[in-house]
Tab-separated table of C-alpha atoms and ligand atoms in Angstrom:
chain	number	residue	atom	x	y	z
A	16	MET	CA	-26.567	-21.542	-14.133
A	17	SER	CA	-25.452	-18.228	-15.647
A	18	ARG	CA	-22.002	-17.802	-17.203
A	19	HIS	CA	-21.140	-15.678	-14.160
A	20	GLN	CA	-22.152	-18.402	-11.693
A	21	GLU	CA	-20.408	-21.116	-13.706
A	22	ALA	CA	-17.139	-19.182	-13.769
A	23	ARG	CA	-17.407	-18.473	-10.036
A	24	GLU	CA	-17.929	-22.134	-9.169
A	25	MET	CA	-14.970	-23.089	-11.379
A	26	GLU	CA	-12.708	-20.500	-9.729
A	27	LYS	CA	-13.745	-21.566	-6.225
A	28	LYS	CA	-13.062	-25.209	-7.089
A	29	TYR	CA	-9.711	-24.779	-8.823
A	30	VAL	CA	-8.109	-21.555	-7.532
A	31	TYR	CA	-7.137	-20.573	-3.986
A	32	GLY	CA	-8.397	-17.197	-2.806
A	33	THR	CA	-6.102	-15.043	-0.673
A	34	TRP	CA	-6.172	-14.439	3.093
A	35	ARG	CA	-9.572	-16.020	3.716
A	36	TYR	CA	-11.489	-19.084	4.778
A	37	GLU	CA	-11.786	-20.683	1.358
A	38	ASN	CA	-15.330	-21.943	1.968
A	39	THR	CA	-16.607	-18.380	2.427
A	40	TRP	CA	-15.207	-17.052	-0.844
A	41	ASN	CA	-17.931	-15.967	-3.225
A	42	PRO	CA	-16.203	-13.659	-5.660
A	43	VAL	CA	-17.984	-11.258	-7.968
A	44	MET	CA	-16.427	-12.208	-11.314
A	45	ILE	CA	-15.308	-9.105	-13.166
A	46	GLU	CA	-14.360	-9.131	-16.804
A	47	SER	CA	-13.868	-5.606	-18.061
A	48	GLY	CA	-12.899	-2.174	-16.882
A	49	GLU	CA	-13.098	1.389	-18.065
A	50	GLY	CA	-11.945	4.554	-16.328
A	51	CYS	CA	-12.840	4.254	-12.637
A	52	TYR	CA	-15.295	1.397	-13.234
A	53	VAL	CA	-15.172	-2.382	-13.508
A	54	THR	CA	-17.962	-4.538	-14.938
A	55	ASP	CA	-18.943	-8.029	-13.818
A	56	MET	CA	-19.960	-11.002	-15.948
A	57	ASP	CA	-23.635	-10.012	-15.725
A	58	GLY	CA	-22.804	-6.587	-17.130
A	59	LYS	CA	-23.209	-4.779	-13.779
A	60	ARG	CA	-20.848	-1.818	-13.361
A	61	TYR	CA	-19.084	-0.902	-10.119
A	62	PHE	CA	-17.314	2.321	-9.255
A	63	ASP	CA	-13.887	1.281	-7.979
A	64	PHE	CA	-13.584	3.263	-4.731
A	65	SER	CA	-10.449	1.367	-3.624
A	66	SER	CA	-8.582	1.120	-6.953
A	67	GLN	CA	-8.967	-2.669	-6.603
A	68	LEU	CA	-6.132	-3.260	-4.095
A	69	MET	CA	-5.085	0.398	-3.914
A	70	CYS	CA	-3.125	-0.119	-7.119
A	71	SER	CA	-5.173	0.762	-10.226
A	72	ASN	CA	-3.993	4.358	-10.019
A	73	LEU	CA	-4.449	5.052	-13.742
A	74	GLY	CA	-7.936	3.569	-13.913
A	75	HIS	CA	-8.795	0.489	-15.934
A	76	SER	CA	-8.429	1.376	-19.578
A	77	ASN	CA	-5.294	3.419	-20.135
A	78	GLN	CA	-4.625	3.045	-23.846
A	79	ALA	CA	-0.955	4.058	-23.772
A	80	VAL	CA	-0.055	1.420	-21.186
A	81	LYS	CA	-2.048	-1.253	-23.011
A	82	ASP	CA	-0.358	-0.337	-26.306
A	83	ALA	CA	3.101	-0.448	-24.719
A	84	ILE	CA	2.413	-3.968	-23.418
A	85	LYS	CA	1.223	-5.092	-26.843
A	86	GLU	CA	4.228	-3.533	-28.599
A	87	GLN	CA	6.640	-5.188	-26.189
A	88	ALA	CA	4.880	-8.532	-26.661
A	89	ASP	CA	5.377	-8.239	-30.403
A	90	LYS	CA	9.100	-7.479	-29.923
A	91	LEU	CA	10.281	-9.651	-27.034
A	92	CYS	CA	8.310	-11.256	-24.217
A	93	TYR	CA	11.142	-12.430	-22.005
A	94	ALA	CA	14.882	-12.115	-21.496
A	95	ALA	CA	16.988	-13.970	-18.931
A	96	PRO	CA	18.225	-11.461	-16.365
A	97	GLY	CA	21.828	-12.096	-17.490
A	98	PHE	CA	20.892	-10.230	-20.686
A	99	GLY	CA	20.043	-6.549	-20.740
A	100	THR	CA	17.068	-4.942	-22.489
A	101	GLU	CA	16.546	-1.336	-23.494
A	102	VAL	CA	13.170	-1.260	-21.780
A	103	ALA	CA	14.640	-2.258	-18.376
A	104	ALA	CA	17.440	0.272	-18.821
A	105	LYS	CA	14.898	2.993	-19.600
A	106	LEU	CA	12.785	2.125	-16.577
A	107	GLY	CA	15.835	2.225	-14.276
A	108	LYS	CA	16.807	5.642	-15.632
A	109	MET	CA	13.265	6.967	-15.220
A	110	LEU	CA	13.089	5.777	-11.614
A	111	ALA	CA	16.394	7.499	-10.873
A	112	GLU	CA	14.986	10.706	-12.380
A	113	ILE	CA	11.641	10.727	-10.573
A	114	THR	CA	12.802	9.665	-7.101
A	115	PRO	CA	14.575	12.171	-4.844
A	116	GLU	CA	18.382	12.302	-5.027
A	117	PRO	CA	20.601	10.447	-4.195
A	118	LEU	CA	18.325	7.470	-4.995
A	119	CYS	CA	19.731	6.254	-8.287
A	120	LYS	CA	19.894	2.511	-8.983
A	121	SER	CA	17.063	-0.017	-8.968
A	122	TYR	CA	16.464	-3.718	-8.710
A	123	LEU	CA	13.441	-4.520	-10.897
A	124	THR	CA	11.065	-7.247	-9.867
A	125	THR	CA	7.491	-8.479	-10.087
A	126	GLY	CA	5.624	-7.117	-7.079
A	127	GLY	CA	5.740	-5.507	-3.673
A	128	ALA	CA	6.848	-8.495	-1.598
A	129	GLU	CA	9.734	-9.161	-3.979
A	130	ALA	CA	10.686	-5.480	-3.881
A	131	ASN	CA	10.830	-5.689	-0.084
A	132	GLU	CA	12.777	-8.971	-0.196
A	133	ALA	CA	15.322	-7.167	-2.372
A	134	ALA	CA	15.377	-4.240	0.078
A	135	LEU	CA	16.083	-6.619	2.974
A	136	GLN	CA	18.724	-8.535	1.080
A	137	ILE	CA	20.472	-5.370	-0.135
A	138	ALA	CA	20.419	-3.936	3.395
A	139	ARG	CA	21.829	-7.185	4.822
A	140	MET	CA	24.615	-7.317	2.252
A	141	TYR	CA	25.472	-3.623	2.606
A	142	THR	CA	25.425	-3.416	6.410
A	143	ARG	CA	26.443	-7.025	7.091
A	144	ARG	CA	23.784	-7.027	9.797
A	145	GLY	CA	20.642	-9.126	10.010
A	146	LYS	CA	18.129	-7.347	12.194
A	147	PHE	CA	15.271	-5.071	11.119
A	148	ILE	CA	12.793	-2.923	12.980
A	149	SER	CA	9.261	-2.656	11.620
A	150	ARG	CA	5.937	-1.813	13.230
A	151	TYR	CA	2.943	-3.788	14.436
A	152	ARG	CA	0.410	-2.180	12.163
A	153	SER	CA	2.220	-2.877	8.920
A	154	TYR	CA	2.034	-5.046	5.837
A	155	HIS	CA	5.068	-5.627	3.658
A	156	GLY	CA	4.132	-8.710	1.626
A	157	SER	CA	3.643	-12.471	1.967
A	158	SER	CA	7.052	-13.901	1.021
A	159	SER	CA	9.070	-15.068	3.995
A	160	GLY	CA	11.168	-11.954	4.616
A	161	ALA	CA	8.313	-9.570	3.887
A	162	ILE	CA	5.842	-11.455	6.080
A	163	ALA	CA	8.445	-11.488	8.860
A	164	LEU	CA	8.542	-7.695	8.677
A	165	THR	CA	4.757	-7.511	8.601
A	166	GLY	CA	3.208	-6.865	12.002
A	167	ASP	CA	-0.490	-7.267	11.216
A	168	PRO	CA	-2.466	-10.470	11.809
A	169	ARG	CA	-1.395	-11.836	8.439
A	170	THR	CA	1.969	-12.615	10.039
A	171	HIS	CA	0.488	-14.778	12.781
A	172	ASN	CA	0.379	-17.965	10.742
A	173	ALA	CA	3.840	-17.436	9.262
A	174	VAL	CA	6.650	-19.683	10.378
A	175	GLY	CA	10.283	-18.766	10.768
A	176	VAL	CA	9.664	-15.129	11.663
A	177	ALA	CA	13.070	-14.083	12.926
A	178	GLY	CA	15.385	-11.112	12.894
A	179	VAL	CA	12.558	-8.585	13.198
A	180	VAL	CA	11.787	-6.402	16.207
A	181	ARG	CA	8.456	-4.581	16.079
A	182	ALA	CA	7.802	-1.084	17.294
A	183	PRO	CA	4.533	0.577	18.365
A	184	ASP	CA	2.685	2.545	15.715
A	185	CYS	CA	2.148	6.217	14.981
A	186	TYR	CA	-1.610	5.875	15.477
A	187	CYS	CA	-2.757	9.160	16.973
A	188	TYR	CA	-6.427	8.151	17.281
A	189	ARG	CA	-5.394	5.275	19.542
A	190	CYS	CA	-1.942	6.335	20.691
A	191	PRO	CA	-0.096	3.265	22.001
A	192	PHE	CA	1.537	5.536	24.596
A	193	GLY	CA	-1.763	7.057	25.725
A	194	LYS	CA	-0.537	10.503	24.665
A	195	GLU	CA	-2.104	13.225	22.590
A	196	TYR	CA	-0.502	15.148	19.730
A	197	PRO	CA	1.116	17.724	19.792
A	198	GLY	CA	2.096	17.378	23.456
A	199	CYS	CA	3.334	13.814	22.970
A	200	GLY	CA	6.973	14.492	22.103
A	201	ILE	CA	6.437	12.057	19.188
A	202	GLN	CA	6.989	9.132	21.542
A	203	CYS	CA	6.264	6.707	18.704
A	204	ALA	CA	9.463	7.883	16.959
A	205	GLU	CA	11.529	8.264	20.133
A	206	TYR	CA	10.684	4.727	21.180
A	207	ILE	CA	12.271	3.429	17.984
A	208	ASP	CA	15.493	5.128	19.106
A	209	GLU	CA	15.163	3.234	22.392
A	210	ILE	CA	14.600	-0.067	20.584
A	211	ILE	CA	17.647	0.420	18.357
A	212	LYS	CA	19.796	1.234	21.390
A	213	MET	CA	18.489	-1.751	23.368
A	214	GLU	CA	19.063	-4.057	20.390
A	215	ARG	CA	22.558	-2.553	19.901
A	216	PRO	CA	22.807	-0.349	16.805
A	217	SER	CA	25.635	-2.397	15.312
A	218	THR	CA	23.242	-5.370	14.960
A	219	VAL	CA	20.423	-3.439	13.276
A	220	ALA	CA	20.431	-3.205	9.465
A	221	GLY	CA	17.443	-0.932	9.046
A	222	VAL	CA	14.104	0.507	10.086
A	223	VAL	CA	11.307	-0.310	7.621
A	224	ILE	CA	8.220	1.893	7.419
A	225	GLU	CA	5.212	2.536	5.258
A	226	PRO	CA	5.300	6.372	5.245
A	227	ILE	CA	1.511	6.352	5.581
A	228	VAL	CA	0.428	2.926	6.804
A	229	GLY	CA	-1.901	1.466	4.184
A	230	SER	CA	-3.761	-1.775	4.724
A	231	ASN	CA	-3.535	-1.421	8.515
A	232	GLY	CA	-5.884	1.517	8.525
A	233	ILE	CA	-4.349	4.539	6.712
A	234	LEU	CA	-2.298	5.819	9.640
A	235	VAL	CA	-0.943	9.268	8.841
A	236	PRO	CA	2.043	10.148	11.033
A	237	PRO	CA	2.397	13.560	12.668
A	238	ASP	CA	4.575	15.845	10.522
A	239	GLU	CA	7.564	15.466	12.844
A	240	TYR	CA	7.564	11.666	12.736
A	241	VAL	CA	9.330	10.744	9.483
A	242	PRO	CA	11.979	13.520	9.734
A	243	ARG	CA	12.714	12.450	13.342
A	244	LEU	CA	12.967	8.824	12.253
A	245	ARG	CA	15.491	9.866	9.594
A	246	GLU	CA	17.556	11.574	12.321
A	247	ILE	CA	17.305	8.539	14.596
A	248	CYS	CA	18.485	6.254	11.797
A	249	ASP	CA	21.419	8.583	11.042
A	250	GLU	CA	22.367	8.977	14.701
A	251	ASN	CA	22.455	5.197	15.109
A	252	ASP	CA	23.927	4.509	11.667
A	253	VAL	CA	21.106	2.263	10.497
A	254	LEU	CA	19.288	2.398	7.166
A	255	LEU	CA	15.837	3.914	6.659
A	256	ILE	CA	13.832	1.716	4.282
A	257	ASP	CA	10.705	3.289	2.847
A	258	ASP	CA	7.985	0.933	1.613
A	259	GLU	CA	6.076	3.007	-0.952
A	260	VAL	CA	4.321	-0.008	-2.452
A	261	MET	CA	0.850	1.340	-1.620
A	262	ALA	CA	1.479	4.999	-0.741
A	263	GLY	CA	3.722	5.739	-3.741
A	264	PHE	CA	2.984	6.814	-7.285
A	265	GLY	CA	0.748	9.743	-6.576
A	266	ARG	CA	-1.617	8.056	-4.154
A	267	THR	CA	-1.117	10.721	-1.457
A	268	GLY	CA	-0.916	13.742	-3.767
A	269	LYS	CA	2.892	13.606	-4.117
A	270	LEU	CA	4.653	11.189	-6.429
A	271	PHE	CA	6.215	9.512	-3.373
A	272	CYS	CA	4.586	9.807	0.030
A	273	ILE	CA	7.828	10.438	1.909
A	274	GLU	CA	8.244	13.647	-0.109
A	275	HIS	CA	5.535	15.231	2.079
A	276	TRP	CA	8.221	15.568	4.731
A	277	GLY	CA	11.279	16.245	2.533
A	278	VAL	CA	12.951	13.037	3.727
A	279	VAL	CA	15.063	10.751	1.537
A	280	PRO	CA	15.349	7.093	2.569
A	281	ASP	CA	18.373	4.883	1.917
A	282	ILE	CA	16.240	2.316	0.144
A	283	MET	CA	12.747	2.726	-1.304
A	284	SER	CA	10.540	-0.135	-2.449
A	285	MET	CA	7.622	0.331	-4.802
A	286	ALA	CA	5.088	-1.703	-6.801
A	287	LYS	CA	1.308	-1.394	-7.419
A	288	GLY	CA	0.984	2.119	-8.952
A	289	ILE	CA	4.396	1.893	-10.661
A	290	SER	CA	2.675	0.182	-13.602
A	291	GLY	CA	-0.846	1.296	-12.646
A	292	ALA	CA	-1.254	-2.452	-11.919
A	293	TYR	CA	-1.327	-3.209	-15.655
A	294	MET	CA	1.563	-5.620	-15.111
A	295	PRO	CA	3.054	-7.142	-11.932
A	296	LEU	CA	6.019	-4.797	-11.516
A	297	GLY	CA	8.017	-3.855	-8.430
A	298	ALA	CA	11.255	-1.960	-7.864
A	299	THR	CA	13.770	-1.333	-5.114
A	300	ILE	CA	15.822	1.810	-5.517
A	301	THR	CA	18.946	2.564	-3.486
A	302	THR	CA	21.166	5.585	-2.853
A	303	LYS	CA	24.417	6.203	-4.721
A	304	LYS	CA	26.358	5.212	-1.606
A	305	ILE	CA	24.772	1.762	-1.646
A	306	ALA	CA	25.128	1.475	-5.432
A	307	ASP	CA	28.823	2.408	-5.126
A	308	TYR	CA	29.300	-0.338	-2.548
A	309	PHE	CA	28.172	-2.928	-5.080
A	310	ASP	CA	30.473	-1.409	-7.709
A	311	GLU	CA	33.437	-2.509	-5.576
A	312	PRO	CA	34.977	-5.640	-7.126
A	313	GLU	CA	34.831	-7.645	-3.881
A	314	ASN	CA	31.123	-6.995	-3.176
A	315	LEU	CA	28.878	-9.570	-4.807
A	316	PHE	CA	25.277	-8.521	-5.520
A	317	SER	CA	23.843	-11.766	-4.227
A	318	HIS	CA	20.182	-11.664	-5.240
A	319	GLY	CA	18.124	-12.586	-8.295
A	320	GLN	CA	14.979	-14.043	-9.819
A	321	THR	CA	14.067	-15.538	-13.192
A	322	TYR	CA	11.646	-12.672	-13.752
A	323	ALA	CA	13.877	-9.833	-12.559
A	324	MET	CA	13.796	-7.011	-15.145
A	325	HIS	CA	11.067	-8.826	-17.093
A	326	PRO	CA	10.626	-6.820	-20.315
A	327	MET	CA	6.818	-7.070	-20.380
A	328	VAL	CA	6.417	-5.615	-16.909
A	329	CYS	CA	9.119	-3.001	-17.521
A	330	ALA	CA	7.275	-1.859	-20.666
A	331	ALA	CA	4.144	-1.265	-18.594
A	332	GLY	CA	6.201	0.667	-16.038
A	333	VAL	CA	7.816	2.947	-18.602
A	334	ALA	CA	4.455	3.712	-20.209
A	335	ALA	CA	2.697	4.241	-16.866
A	336	ILE	CA	5.323	6.680	-15.588
A	337	LYS	CA	4.968	8.676	-18.820
A	338	GLU	CA	1.207	8.757	-18.297
A	339	TYR	CA	1.531	10.079	-14.717
A	340	ASP	CA	3.524	12.963	-16.168
A	341	LYS	CA	1.551	13.574	-19.352
A	342	HIS	CA	-1.868	13.735	-17.693
A	343	LYS	CA	-0.719	15.425	-14.465
A	344	ILE	CA	-2.125	12.500	-12.506
A	345	VAL	CA	-0.409	13.401	-9.236
A	346	GLU	CA	-1.755	16.954	-9.421
A	347	ASN	CA	-5.240	15.543	-9.964
A	348	ALA	CA	-4.813	13.292	-6.912
A	349	ALA	CA	-3.867	16.301	-4.778
A	350	LYS	CA	-6.800	18.353	-6.095
A	351	MET	CA	-9.421	15.609	-5.904
A	352	GLY	CA	-8.024	14.601	-2.515
A	353	LYS	CA	-9.337	17.887	-1.134
A	354	VAL	CA	-12.830	17.144	-2.489
A	355	LEU	CA	-12.765	13.615	-1.076
A	356	GLY	CA	-11.282	14.627	2.287
A	357	LYS	CA	-13.923	17.308	2.808
A	358	ARG	CA	-16.788	14.932	2.050
A	359	LEU	CA	-15.383	12.228	4.332
A	360	GLU	CA	-14.806	14.688	7.196
A	361	GLU	CA	-18.495	15.583	6.942
A	362	LEU	CA	-19.384	11.918	7.542
A	363	LYS	CA	-17.720	12.174	10.941
A	364	GLU	CA	-20.244	14.827	11.900
A	365	SER	CA	-23.304	13.076	10.532
A	366	HIS	CA	-22.721	9.459	11.609
A	367	ASN	CA	-22.638	8.051	15.147
A	368	SER	CA	-20.394	5.264	13.975
A	369	VAL	CA	-17.643	7.310	12.297
A	370	GLY	CA	-14.875	7.751	14.857
A	371	ASP	CA	-11.932	8.963	12.818
A	372	VAL	CA	-11.244	10.159	9.282
A	373	ARG	CA	-7.633	10.471	8.171
A	374	GLY	CA	-5.666	10.613	4.969
A	375	LYS	CA	-3.802	12.566	2.331
A	376	GLY	CA	-4.435	12.904	-1.397
A	377	LEU	CA	-6.637	10.021	-2.526
A	378	PHE	CA	-5.620	7.756	0.347
A	379	TRP	CA	-8.202	7.914	3.154
A	380	GLY	CA	-9.253	5.787	6.072
A	381	VAL	CA	-12.657	5.979	7.753
A	382	GLU	CA	-12.545	4.168	11.101
A	383	ILE	CA	-15.844	3.218	12.650
A	384	VAL	CA	-16.536	2.633	16.345
A	385	LYS	CA	-19.382	1.327	18.484
A	386	ASN	CA	-19.080	4.303	20.775
A	387	LYS	CA	-17.531	7.602	19.774
A	388	LYS	CA	-16.760	8.698	23.330
A	389	THR	CA	-15.037	5.519	24.477
A	390	LYS	CA	-13.769	4.654	20.963
A	391	LYS	CA	-14.975	1.090	21.533
A	392	PRO	CA	-14.136	-0.750	18.325
A	393	PHE	CA	-16.497	-2.983	16.380
A	394	ALA	CA	-13.792	-5.605	15.866
A	395	GLU	CA	-10.410	-6.581	17.307
A	396	ARG	CA	-7.261	-7.365	15.352
A	397	LYS	CA	-7.915	-11.085	15.857
A	398	ASP	CA	-11.177	-10.657	13.931
A	399	LYS	CA	-9.386	-9.608	10.732
A	400	PHE	CA	-10.470	-12.698	8.824
A	401	GLU	CA	-13.991	-12.848	10.266
A	402	GLY	CA	-17.135	-11.286	8.849
A	403	SER	CA	-17.751	-7.774	10.150
A	404	ILE	CA	-20.197	-4.908	10.153
A	405	LEU	CA	-17.865	-3.248	7.639
A	406	ASN	CA	-18.483	-6.124	5.242
A	407	LYS	CA	-22.224	-5.489	5.593
A	408	VAL	CA	-21.739	-1.798	4.743
A	409	CYS	CA	-19.554	-2.709	1.768
A	410	GLY	CA	-22.033	-5.402	0.675
A	411	GLU	CA	-24.802	-2.817	0.613
A	412	MET	CA	-22.588	-0.503	-1.432
A	413	MET	CA	-21.851	-3.294	-3.933
A	414	LYS	CA	-25.606	-3.653	-4.482
A	415	LYS	CA	-25.642	0.046	-5.361
A	416	GLY	CA	-22.663	-0.325	-7.734
A	417	VAL	CA	-19.774	0.931	-5.563
A	418	TYR	CA	-16.848	-1.275	-4.580
A	419	LEU	CA	-15.102	-0.238	-1.340
A	420	GLY	CA	-12.431	-2.175	0.557
A	421	ASN	CA	-12.067	-2.406	4.343
A	422	VAL	CA	-9.766	-3.783	6.979
A	423	ILE	CA	-10.804	-4.618	10.580
A	424	ASN	CA	-12.473	-1.303	11.577
A	425	THR	CA	-11.423	0.958	8.725
A	426	PHE	CA	-12.800	1.548	5.244
A	427	ILE	CA	-10.038	2.252	2.728
A	428	VAL	CA	-11.187	4.997	0.422
A	429	ALA	CA	-8.714	5.235	-2.440
A	430	PRO	CA	-10.199	5.718	-5.917
A	431	PRO	CA	-8.116	5.730	-9.115
A	432	LEU	CA	-6.106	8.947	-9.390
A	433	ILE	CA	-7.953	9.899	-12.600
A	434	VAL	CA	-11.220	10.313	-10.681
A	435	ASN	CA	-13.325	13.475	-11.007
A	436	ALA	CA	-15.376	15.413	-8.437
A	437	LYS	CA	-18.750	14.083	-9.625
A	438	GLU	CA	-17.596	10.484	-9.335
A	439	ILE	CA	-16.297	11.177	-5.820
A	440	ASN	CA	-19.503	12.871	-4.735
A	441	ASP	CA	-21.723	10.120	-6.159
A	442	ALA	CA	-19.689	7.388	-4.453
A	443	VAL	CA	-19.594	9.213	-1.103
A	444	ASP	CA	-23.396	9.590	-1.311
A	445	VAL	CA	-23.682	5.789	-1.526
A	446	PHE	CA	-21.193	5.378	1.358
A	447	ASP	CA	-23.106	7.952	3.422
A	448	GLU	CA	-26.339	5.984	3.031
A	449	ALA	CA	-24.737	2.578	3.708
A	450	LEU	CA	-23.048	3.806	6.907
A	451	LYS	CA	-26.508	3.917	8.499
A	452	ILE	CA	-26.144	0.135	8.854
A	453	ALA	CA	-23.193	0.714	11.208
A	454	ASP	CA	-24.918	3.622	12.976
A	455	LYS	CA	-27.717	1.239	13.999
A	456	GLU	CA	-25.153	-0.963	15.784
A	457	THR	CA	-23.654	1.836	17.892
A	458	GLU	CA	-24.184	1.952	21.653
B	20	PLP	C1	2.906	-1.368	1.883
B	20	PLP	C2	2.913	-2.657	1.156
B	20	PLP	N1	4.074	-3.305	0.972
B	20	PLP	C3	4.140	-4.466	0.306
B	20	PLP	C4	3.008	-5.070	-0.190
B	20	PLP	C5	3.105	-6.381	-0.915
B	20	PLP	O1	2.898	-6.194	-2.277
B	20	PLP	P1	2.506	-7.432	-3.207
B	20	PLP	O2	1.139	-7.853	-2.798
B	20	PLP	O3	2.588	-6.870	-4.600
B	20	PLP	O4	3.513	-8.494	-2.972
B	20	PLP	C6	1.772	-4.439	-0.027
B	20	PLP	C7	0.541	-5.045	-0.553
B	20	PLP	O5	-0.549	-4.637	-0.293
B	20	PLP	C8	1.726	-3.204	0.672
B	20	PLP	O6	0.578	-2.568	0.876
């Protein structure tokens, strides 16, 4: 048995995988990374076309972030959250500076689910209401509040899902209202107004959205959608909570995705790209109005975790945010996004199976169908955890040294934001070839 096989068997025996039938897990064991590539235990290199889990925005070997982690480890590895540390203070100040005003004060945590838990808890405390509106095609994390918000099949095995009302999605390719943009009157937004009114606005704490839906298929809303949702929230006096965990930190060609539409949420959650995934960091930033509420002597901030404001993860965050700025990472994402978008659009023309291509920046979805005319899908939502034709396409790409993620019927094309045009073109060439496997299955 090779070292690679031995390690794999050990992992399968002693460590749970995530969101899968455990007996089908056969992980490729990776042990090093450089730039946009990771290398497995046999020394085989893979281009990372999905930034691992749409999070390795700075690539895999950023020296400044690694150095910052090492320096922090030499100084102080942990502080109880009752203490303060300069590194947490610095990170909070940086987040206030880089997010749109009046976002100004952050809760610092260790991942996206925890950032959303904090968002929910802050919204509950501030509004003194318990109900939230989210959407069916959404993922907000696996902890109990975040999985309750989540509308995708990962929520179906969760227990105790309460206090959440789900709205139809802004999914133009398969409009839940059977309409077509631009003559649709943005029904997907208007219907959220209807839901709030039916639920009674005074019981609704907030509307939670991913500004571009990520792991449910890269759903880009029409330009009117997010601004209209902001109006609807204001008209009904409910909070708009923006989950930027996947779409934030440059992924879409703006530092925060919601900036594409000039909208400022009341609460924004972030994780993944905030540290370039070098450390498990998340953050929940709120407006001054919300921060002021908690400055009142009678208003307890009733939330906390042992690892809140953890200095090691904060150090990675501070260094990563400096790197985004220093190397103009977001600008590169916008520029390379044009190269990637153009190549992917071409696949729609040349493949029978490619039904829709959508995205912004370096955040693209390629949805495949059995029949382009009828849009007959290869798989249904219930098939999320089953093997699919997409897995076969991705398996073929792995053989050729390109890692690409997928969900149900959509490939998620989201390379590190440091990628260059040659790397994009080479990887799309491999994708182009592998898609023939799906073409053969079309009707
Ligand atoms: C939009 C969004 N929110 C929240 C989460 C949960 O983040 P984490 O896995 O760090 O808990 C994810 C994870 O993919 C996500 O995509």
